[in-house]
Short mmCIF file of C-alpha atoms and ligand atoms in Angstrom, two decimals:
data_model
loop_
_atom_site.label_atom_id
_atom_site.label_comp_id
_atom_site.label_asym_id
_atom_site.label_seq_id
_atom_site.Cartn_x
_atom_site.Cartn_y
_atom_site.Cartn_z
CA UNK A 243 -7.11 -28.46 9.03
CA UNK A 244 -6.15 -26.93 12.34
CA UNK A 245 -3.60 -24.25 13.04
CA UNK A 246 -0.80 -25.77 15.04
CA UNK A 247 1.58 -22.84 15.44
CA UNK A 248 1.92 -19.12 14.72
CA UNK A 249 5.37 -17.66 14.51
CA UNK A 250 6.33 -14.03 13.91
CA UNK A 251 9.67 -12.67 12.83
CA UNK A 252 10.77 -9.13 12.14
CA UNK A 253 12.85 -8.34 9.07
CA UNK A 254 14.55 -5.01 8.38
CA UNK A 255 15.21 -4.24 4.73
CA UNK A 256 17.48 -1.35 3.74
CA UNK A 257 16.03 1.06 1.19
CA UNK A 258 18.06 1.58 -1.95
CA UNK A 259 18.05 5.34 -1.39
CA UNK A 260 17.03 7.36 1.70
CA UNK A 261 13.59 8.87 1.08
CA UNK A 262 11.94 12.12 2.17
CA UNK A 263 8.25 12.90 1.59
CA UNK A 264 5.73 15.50 2.80
CA UNK A 265 4.93 14.47 6.37
CA UNK A 266 5.03 10.68 6.32
CA UNK A 267 8.74 10.61 6.93
CA UNK A 268 8.45 13.03 9.83
CA UNK A 269 8.41 16.80 9.84
CA UNK A 270 11.23 17.34 7.39
CA UNK A 271 13.41 14.99 9.41
CA UNK A 272 16.21 12.80 8.13
CA UNK A 273 15.34 10.51 5.23
CA UNK A 274 14.01 7.04 5.95
CA UNK A 275 16.53 4.31 5.25
CA UNK A 276 14.83 1.07 6.32
CA UNK A 277 11.47 -0.66 5.94
CA UNK A 278 10.44 -3.15 8.62
CA UNK A 279 8.59 -6.28 7.61
CA UNK A 280 6.93 -8.46 10.26
CA UNK A 281 6.42 -11.93 8.76
CA UNK A 282 3.88 -14.47 10.05
CA UNK A 283 4.16 -18.22 9.52
CA UNK A 284 1.12 -20.37 10.28
CA UNK A 285 1.65 -24.14 10.31
CA UNK A 286 -1.24 -26.57 10.20
CA UNK A 287 -1.65 -30.16 11.34
CA UNK A 288 -1.79 -31.24 7.68
CA UNK A 289 1.67 -29.80 7.07
CA UNK A 290 0.47 -26.87 4.94
CA UNK A 291 2.24 -23.61 5.77
CA UNK A 292 0.67 -20.17 5.29
CA UNK A 293 2.75 -17.05 5.23
CA UNK A 294 1.74 -13.42 5.46
CA UNK A 295 3.50 -10.14 6.05
CA UNK A 296 2.98 -6.52 6.86
CA UNK A 297 5.15 -3.43 7.00
CA UNK A 298 6.21 -0.49 9.16
CA UNK A 299 8.35 2.51 8.33
CA UNK A 300 9.43 4.90 11.06
CA UNK A 301 7.97 3.07 14.06
CA UNK A 302 5.99 0.04 15.21
CA UNK A 303 7.70 -2.98 13.64
CA UNK A 304 8.82 -4.50 16.92
CA UNK A 305 5.43 -3.85 18.51
CA UNK A 306 3.60 -5.49 15.57
CA UNK A 307 5.71 -8.59 15.93
CA UNK A 308 5.02 -8.62 19.64
CA UNK A 309 1.23 -8.28 19.12
CA UNK A 310 1.32 -11.24 16.73
CA UNK A 311 3.49 -13.35 18.97
CA UNK A 312 1.93 -12.54 22.34
CA UNK A 313 -1.69 -11.55 21.70
CA UNK A 314 -2.80 -13.04 18.39
CA UNK A 315 -0.82 -16.27 18.04
CA UNK A 316 -2.15 -18.03 21.17
CA UNK A 317 -5.74 -17.32 20.04
CA UNK A 318 -5.20 -19.16 16.76
CA UNK A 319 -3.90 -22.49 18.01
CA UNK A 320 -6.36 -25.32 17.43
CA UNK A 321 -8.70 -23.26 15.20
CA UNK A 322 -9.71 -24.49 11.76
CA UNK A 323 -7.74 -22.49 9.20
CA UNK A 324 -10.73 -22.30 6.87
CA UNK A 325 -12.88 -20.57 9.53
CA UNK A 326 -11.32 -17.34 8.39
CA UNK A 327 -14.18 -14.95 9.27
CA UNK A 328 -14.58 -16.49 12.70
CA UNK A 329 -10.86 -16.00 13.36
CA UNK A 330 -10.97 -12.36 12.28
CA UNK A 331 -14.08 -11.75 14.39
CA UNK A 332 -12.28 -13.16 17.41
CA UNK A 333 -9.15 -11.09 16.79
CA UNK A 334 -11.14 -7.91 16.19
CA UNK A 335 -13.04 -8.18 19.46
CA UNK A 336 -9.99 -9.13 21.46
CA UNK A 337 -7.99 -6.14 20.20
CA UNK A 338 -10.64 -3.51 19.41
CA UNK A 339 -9.86 -1.41 22.49
CA UNK A 340 -6.26 -0.98 21.43
CA UNK A 341 -6.71 -1.45 17.69
CA UNK A 342 -9.28 -0.58 14.98
CA UNK A 343 -6.49 1.02 13.02
CA UNK A 344 -2.77 1.42 13.41
CA UNK A 345 -0.25 -1.19 14.41
CA UNK A 346 -2.70 -3.77 15.80
CA UNK A 347 -4.68 -3.76 12.54
CA UNK A 348 -1.42 -3.98 10.62
CA UNK A 349 -0.38 -6.98 12.71
CA UNK A 350 -3.74 -8.64 12.00
CA UNK A 351 -3.14 -7.97 8.28
CA UNK A 352 -0.16 -10.32 8.29
CA UNK A 353 -2.33 -13.08 9.80
CA UNK A 354 -5.13 -12.39 7.32
CA UNK A 355 -2.66 -12.70 4.44
CA UNK A 356 -1.34 -15.98 5.86
CA UNK A 357 -4.92 -17.31 6.11
CA UNK A 358 -5.61 -16.33 2.49
CA UNK A 359 -2.31 -17.95 1.53
CA UNK A 360 -3.55 -21.18 3.15
CA UNK A 361 -7.02 -20.89 1.63
CA UNK A 362 -5.67 -20.45 -1.89
CA UNK A 363 -3.19 -23.29 -1.42
CA UNK A 364 -6.04 -25.53 -0.26
CA UNK A 365 -7.84 -24.66 -3.49
CA UNK A 366 -4.58 -25.22 -5.45
CA UNK A 367 -5.01 -21.76 -6.98
CA UNK A 368 -2.99 -18.57 -6.99
CA UNK A 369 -4.83 -16.05 -4.83
CA UNK A 370 -5.82 -13.78 -7.72
CA UNK A 371 -7.63 -16.68 -9.41
CA UNK A 372 -9.37 -17.65 -6.18
CA UNK A 373 -10.56 -14.03 -5.87
CA UNK A 374 -11.98 -14.01 -9.37
CA UNK A 375 -9.20 -14.13 -11.91
CA UNK A 376 -10.11 -10.96 -13.75
CA UNK A 377 -6.70 -10.75 -15.46
CA UNK A 378 -3.16 -12.05 -15.00
CA UNK A 379 -1.27 -8.73 -14.93
CA UNK A 380 -1.82 -5.17 -13.79
CA UNK A 381 -0.34 -1.88 -15.02
CA UNK A 382 2.10 -0.12 -12.70
CA UNK A 383 3.46 3.39 -12.38
CA UNK A 384 6.92 4.33 -11.11
CA UNK A 385 6.69 5.40 -7.51
CA UNK A 386 10.19 5.18 -6.09
CA UNK A 387 11.82 7.88 -8.19
CA UNK A 388 10.26 11.20 -7.22
CA UNK A 389 11.30 11.90 -3.62
CA UNK A 390 11.73 15.37 -2.15
CA UNK A 391 15.41 14.72 -1.51
CA UNK A 392 16.01 14.09 -5.22
CA UNK A 393 16.92 16.81 -7.71
CA UNK A 394 14.72 17.44 -10.76
CA UNK A 395 17.48 15.92 -12.91
CA UNK A 396 17.50 12.73 -10.80
CA UNK A 397 13.71 12.53 -10.96
CA UNK A 398 13.68 12.94 -14.73
CA UNK A 399 16.32 10.23 -15.08
CA UNK A 400 14.35 7.84 -12.86
CA UNK A 401 11.17 8.74 -14.78
CA UNK A 402 12.73 7.96 -18.15
CA UNK A 403 13.91 4.63 -16.77
CA UNK A 404 10.34 3.74 -15.69
CA UNK A 405 8.86 4.88 -19.00
CA UNK A 406 11.47 2.82 -20.81
CA UNK A 407 10.09 -0.22 -19.01
CA UNK A 408 6.64 0.55 -20.39
CA UNK A 409 5.14 1.86 -17.16
CA UNK A 410 2.06 4.09 -17.39
CA UNK A 411 3.91 7.04 -15.80
CA UNK A 412 5.45 8.37 -12.62
CA UNK A 413 4.41 9.74 -9.27
CA UNK A 414 6.24 12.71 -7.80
CA UNK A 415 6.43 13.73 -4.17
CA UNK A 416 5.48 17.32 -3.45
CA UNK A 417 5.13 19.09 -0.11
CA UNK A 418 7.64 21.84 0.53
CA UNK A 419 6.59 24.51 3.02
CA UNK A 420 6.25 26.77 0.00
CA UNK A 421 4.17 24.99 -2.66
CA UNK A 422 5.76 27.29 -5.25
CA UNK A 423 8.89 25.12 -5.05
CA UNK A 424 6.85 22.01 -5.87
CA UNK A 425 4.94 23.70 -8.67
CA UNK A 426 8.25 24.66 -10.25
CA UNK A 427 9.74 21.16 -9.81
CA UNK A 428 6.66 19.47 -11.29
CA UNK A 429 6.65 21.94 -14.23
CA UNK A 430 10.26 21.11 -14.99
CA UNK A 431 9.64 17.37 -14.84
CA UNK A 432 6.56 17.77 -17.03
CA UNK A 433 8.59 19.74 -19.57
CA UNK A 434 11.39 17.17 -19.59
CA UNK A 435 9.17 14.07 -19.82
CA UNK A 436 6.63 15.52 -22.24
CA UNK A 437 3.02 16.70 -22.34
CA UNK A 438 1.48 13.26 -22.71
CA UNK A 439 3.28 11.48 -19.91
CA UNK A 440 1.13 10.39 -16.97
CA UNK A 441 2.25 12.22 -13.82
CA UNK A 442 0.61 12.05 -10.39
CA UNK A 443 1.63 14.15 -7.37
CA UNK A 444 1.62 13.20 -3.68
CA UNK A 445 1.92 15.69 -0.80
CA UNK A 446 1.86 13.09 2.00
CA UNK A 447 -0.49 15.26 4.12
CA UNK A 448 1.75 18.29 4.10
CA UNK A 449 -0.51 21.25 3.42
CA UNK A 450 -3.47 23.17 4.79
CA UNK A 451 -6.48 24.08 2.66
CA UNK A 452 -5.19 27.39 1.22
CA UNK A 453 -1.84 25.90 0.16
CA UNK A 454 -3.43 22.68 -1.11
CA UNK A 455 -5.87 24.76 -3.17
CA UNK A 456 -3.12 26.86 -4.69
CA UNK A 457 -0.94 23.83 -5.45
CA UNK A 458 -3.87 21.75 -6.68
CA UNK A 459 -4.89 24.40 -9.22
CA UNK A 460 -1.34 24.51 -10.56
CA UNK A 461 -1.06 20.70 -10.75
CA UNK A 462 -4.39 20.66 -12.55
CA UNK A 463 -3.05 23.14 -15.13
CA UNK A 464 0.02 20.93 -15.54
CA UNK A 465 -2.25 18.01 -16.44
CA UNK A 466 -1.43 15.86 -13.40
CA UNK A 467 -3.48 12.68 -13.07
CA UNK A 468 -4.28 13.00 -9.36
CA UNK A 469 -3.44 14.99 -6.23
CA UNK A 470 -2.64 12.54 -3.45
CA UNK A 471 -2.93 13.16 0.31
CA UNK A 472 -2.97 16.95 0.04
CA UNK A 473 -3.81 17.45 3.74
CA UNK A 474 -4.05 15.70 7.11
CA UNK A 475 -5.44 12.18 6.68
CA UNK A 476 -8.26 12.76 9.21
CA UNK A 477 -9.52 15.96 7.59
CA UNK A 478 -12.73 14.85 5.89
CA UNK A 479 -14.25 18.34 5.74
CA UNK A 480 -11.10 19.94 4.32
CA UNK A 481 -10.77 17.31 1.59
CA UNK A 482 -14.46 17.70 0.71
CA UNK A 483 -13.96 21.47 0.28
CA UNK A 484 -10.80 20.90 -1.75
CA UNK A 485 -12.49 18.35 -4.02
CA UNK A 486 -15.24 20.85 -4.78
CA UNK A 487 -12.69 23.53 -5.69
CA UNK A 488 -10.54 21.36 -7.98
CA UNK A 489 -11.10 19.35 -11.14
CA UNK A 490 -7.99 17.25 -10.56
CA UNK A 491 -9.07 14.10 -8.66
CA UNK A 492 -8.16 13.95 -4.97
CA UNK A 493 -6.62 10.59 -4.12
CA UNK A 494 -6.17 9.25 -0.60
CA UNK A 495 -6.69 6.26 1.66
CA UNK A 496 -3.23 4.91 2.39
CA UNK A 497 -3.34 6.16 5.98
CA UNK A 498 -6.92 5.05 6.68
CA UNK A 499 -7.53 1.85 8.60
CA UNK A 500 -10.91 0.41 7.63
CA UNK A 501 -13.98 0.61 5.38
CA UNK A 502 -15.58 2.83 8.00
CA UNK A 503 -12.86 5.47 7.76
CA UNK A 504 -12.85 5.30 3.96
CA UNK A 505 -16.64 5.52 3.87
CA UNK A 506 -16.53 8.85 5.72
CA UNK A 507 -14.53 10.32 2.84
CA UNK A 508 -16.66 8.73 0.12
CA UNK A 509 -19.88 9.88 1.71
CA UNK A 510 -18.60 13.44 2.08
CA UNK A 511 -17.41 13.62 -1.52
CA UNK A 512 -13.87 14.12 -0.19
CA UNK A 513 -12.08 11.56 -2.35
CA UNK A 514 -12.20 10.49 -6.00
CA UNK A 515 -9.52 7.79 -6.10
CA UNK A 516 -9.21 5.44 -3.12
CA UNK A 517 -5.80 4.05 -2.21
CA UNK A 518 -6.13 1.43 0.53
CA UNK A 519 -2.99 -0.11 1.93
CA UNK A 520 -3.36 -3.87 2.32
CA UNK A 521 -1.47 -3.78 5.64
CA UNK A 522 -3.08 -0.70 7.12
CA UNK A 523 -6.65 -1.87 6.47
CA UNK A 524 -6.03 -5.26 8.03
CA UNK A 525 -5.51 -7.47 5.00
CA UNK A 526 -7.26 -8.92 1.96
CA UNK A 527 -10.61 -9.47 3.72
CA UNK A 528 -11.09 -5.80 4.58
CA UNK A 529 -9.65 -4.70 1.24
CA UNK A 530 -12.38 -6.66 -0.55
CA UNK A 531 -15.06 -4.89 1.51
CA UNK A 532 -13.49 -1.52 0.68
CA UNK A 533 -13.40 -2.39 -3.02
CA UNK A 534 -17.15 -3.19 -2.94
CA UNK A 535 -17.83 0.09 -1.19
CA UNK A 536 -15.83 1.99 -3.81
CA UNK A 537 -17.79 0.29 -6.57
CA UNK A 538 -20.98 1.74 -5.11
CA UNK A 539 -19.45 5.23 -5.27
CA UNK A 540 -17.97 4.54 -8.74
CA UNK A 541 -14.56 5.30 -7.35
CA UNK A 542 -11.44 3.58 -8.72
CA UNK A 543 -9.14 1.78 -6.30
CA UNK A 544 -5.36 2.17 -6.58
CA UNK A 545 -3.61 0.09 -3.89
CA UNK A 546 -0.83 1.65 -1.83
CA UNK A 547 2.55 -0.12 -1.50
CA UNK A 548 2.61 -3.94 -0.80
CA UNK A 549 2.72 -4.56 -4.57
CA UNK A 550 3.70 -8.23 -4.25
CA UNK A 551 0.42 -9.01 -2.46
CA UNK A 552 -1.73 -6.19 -3.89
CA UNK A 553 -1.18 -7.54 -7.40
CA UNK A 554 -3.57 -10.36 -6.44
CA UNK A 555 -6.29 -7.79 -5.74
CA UNK A 556 -5.53 -5.80 -8.90
CA UNK A 557 -5.73 -9.00 -10.94
CA UNK A 558 -8.46 -10.74 -8.96
CA UNK A 559 -11.37 -8.29 -8.85
CA UNK A 560 -12.84 -5.46 -10.89
CA UNK A 561 -12.39 -1.82 -9.86
CA UNK A 562 -8.78 -2.17 -8.72
CA UNK A 563 -7.00 -0.33 -11.49
CA UNK A 564 -3.22 -0.12 -11.17
CA UNK A 565 -0.37 -0.53 -8.74
CA UNK A 566 2.49 1.60 -7.61
CA UNK A 567 5.85 0.11 -8.45
CA UNK A 568 7.67 0.41 -5.14
CA UNK A 569 10.03 -2.54 -4.77
CA UNK A 570 10.94 -1.88 -1.12
CA UNK A 571 10.03 -5.36 0.12
CA UNK A 572 11.22 -7.16 -2.99
CA UNK A 573 14.64 -8.19 -1.54
CA UNK A 574 12.78 -10.37 1.01
CA UNK A 575 11.37 -12.65 -1.68
CA UNK A 576 13.24 -15.43 -3.46
CA UNK A 577 11.88 -14.34 -6.82
CA UNK A 578 10.90 -10.77 -7.70
CA UNK A 579 7.58 -10.47 -9.53
CA UNK A 580 7.96 -10.31 -13.29
CA UNK A 581 7.45 -6.99 -15.00
CA UNK A 582 6.43 -7.05 -18.67
CA UNK A 583 5.59 -3.99 -20.76
CA UNK A 584 4.83 -1.93 -17.70
CA UNK A 585 2.63 -4.58 -16.11
CA UNK A 586 3.29 -6.63 -13.01
CA UNK A 587 2.48 -10.31 -13.51
CA UNK A 588 0.60 -12.00 -10.69
CA UNK A 589 2.44 -15.05 -9.31
CA UNK A 590 0.93 -18.29 -10.65
CA UNK A 591 1.98 -20.56 -7.77
CA UNK A 592 -0.83 -21.60 -5.38
CA UNK A 593 -1.46 -19.15 -2.53
CA UNK A 594 0.24 -15.78 -2.42
CA UNK A 595 3.04 -17.36 -4.45
CA UNK A 596 5.70 -15.46 -2.52
CA UNK A 597 8.58 -17.44 -1.12
CA UNK A 598 10.80 -16.14 1.65
CA UNK A 599 13.67 -18.58 2.09
CA UNK A 600 15.35 -19.36 5.40
CA UNK A 601 18.47 -17.78 3.99
CA UNK A 602 16.65 -14.49 3.35
CA UNK A 603 15.02 -14.67 6.78
CA UNK A 604 18.48 -15.04 8.31
CA UNK A 605 19.82 -12.18 6.26
CA UNK A 606 17.19 -9.62 7.19
CA UNK A 607 15.95 -10.82 10.60
CA UNK A 608 16.35 -8.37 13.47
CA UNK A 609 13.91 -9.99 15.95
MG1 MG B 1807 1.10 8.34 -0.99
#
């Protein structure tokens, strides 16, 4: 089965509410209002169609589409779709000088997902069963209801809504210049939702070591489940020091681009919960390698964003614990994933099981 064409389109999906986080949405800039979604369609000479996607927030969507269309697509034509590793090897070495992480890797992720979509369709299996079929649903926590631009009252209301749907808990954004503001906000949410409710906090790289230490100790006392991205994503030494000072687990990984980058943190004892992003690490293939690595370090994996595709990893293999419920890309799909008692059900259709209709493509396409 040979690849006959590779087509890339760029969708722009409005967010339900503008969002502000620690640093990821810029240095206290305006809230983000749109998520960009480059979509890849691979057609084969047998008529089978594979589809993959990736994402971009503040920048890079147009460039990702261009990399797929101009640099990656022509390399794929005529190759056997099942020679997946050979294809990735070729793409890696063509783009390494400008890639390795960042938008090129994220563009490759969309192709990797499309190849896995084809592979699972060839096997007539949903991807999570092809990967191992550990379970058919994965627990989620509410992740789209704790932004810095929301009041404590709004966060509590969103939290109750998530808990009412049976979710395991909620994640709150922290990361004001003065951590005291965040400590107070988290205390108030904790008080309103109750002692036993699962709450994680995420600073999106905002703080330095002294402020992260101060905040981390307070979050620990408030019984928070993990302290996510306390400091700059490249700061291995700082996170290792912080991990030694705190009992609350340090979680990170969403901004790292490969098993090599994640290994630096594992080896240094700088992370206790690893959160790879399927797009940012280059797709399912690299995610699987990262999951194996984390197993060696006895470190749980909690995928970042991309829940519609990540659910296949959380249901396919051991070690991938839960998912964040962040339905930003959901409007692009014909059918939203089913949520039952706080668990996301993996799609049972062969492949990724995610349909994007022509009508939806038309609606959201910007390039
Ligand atoms: Mg995060």
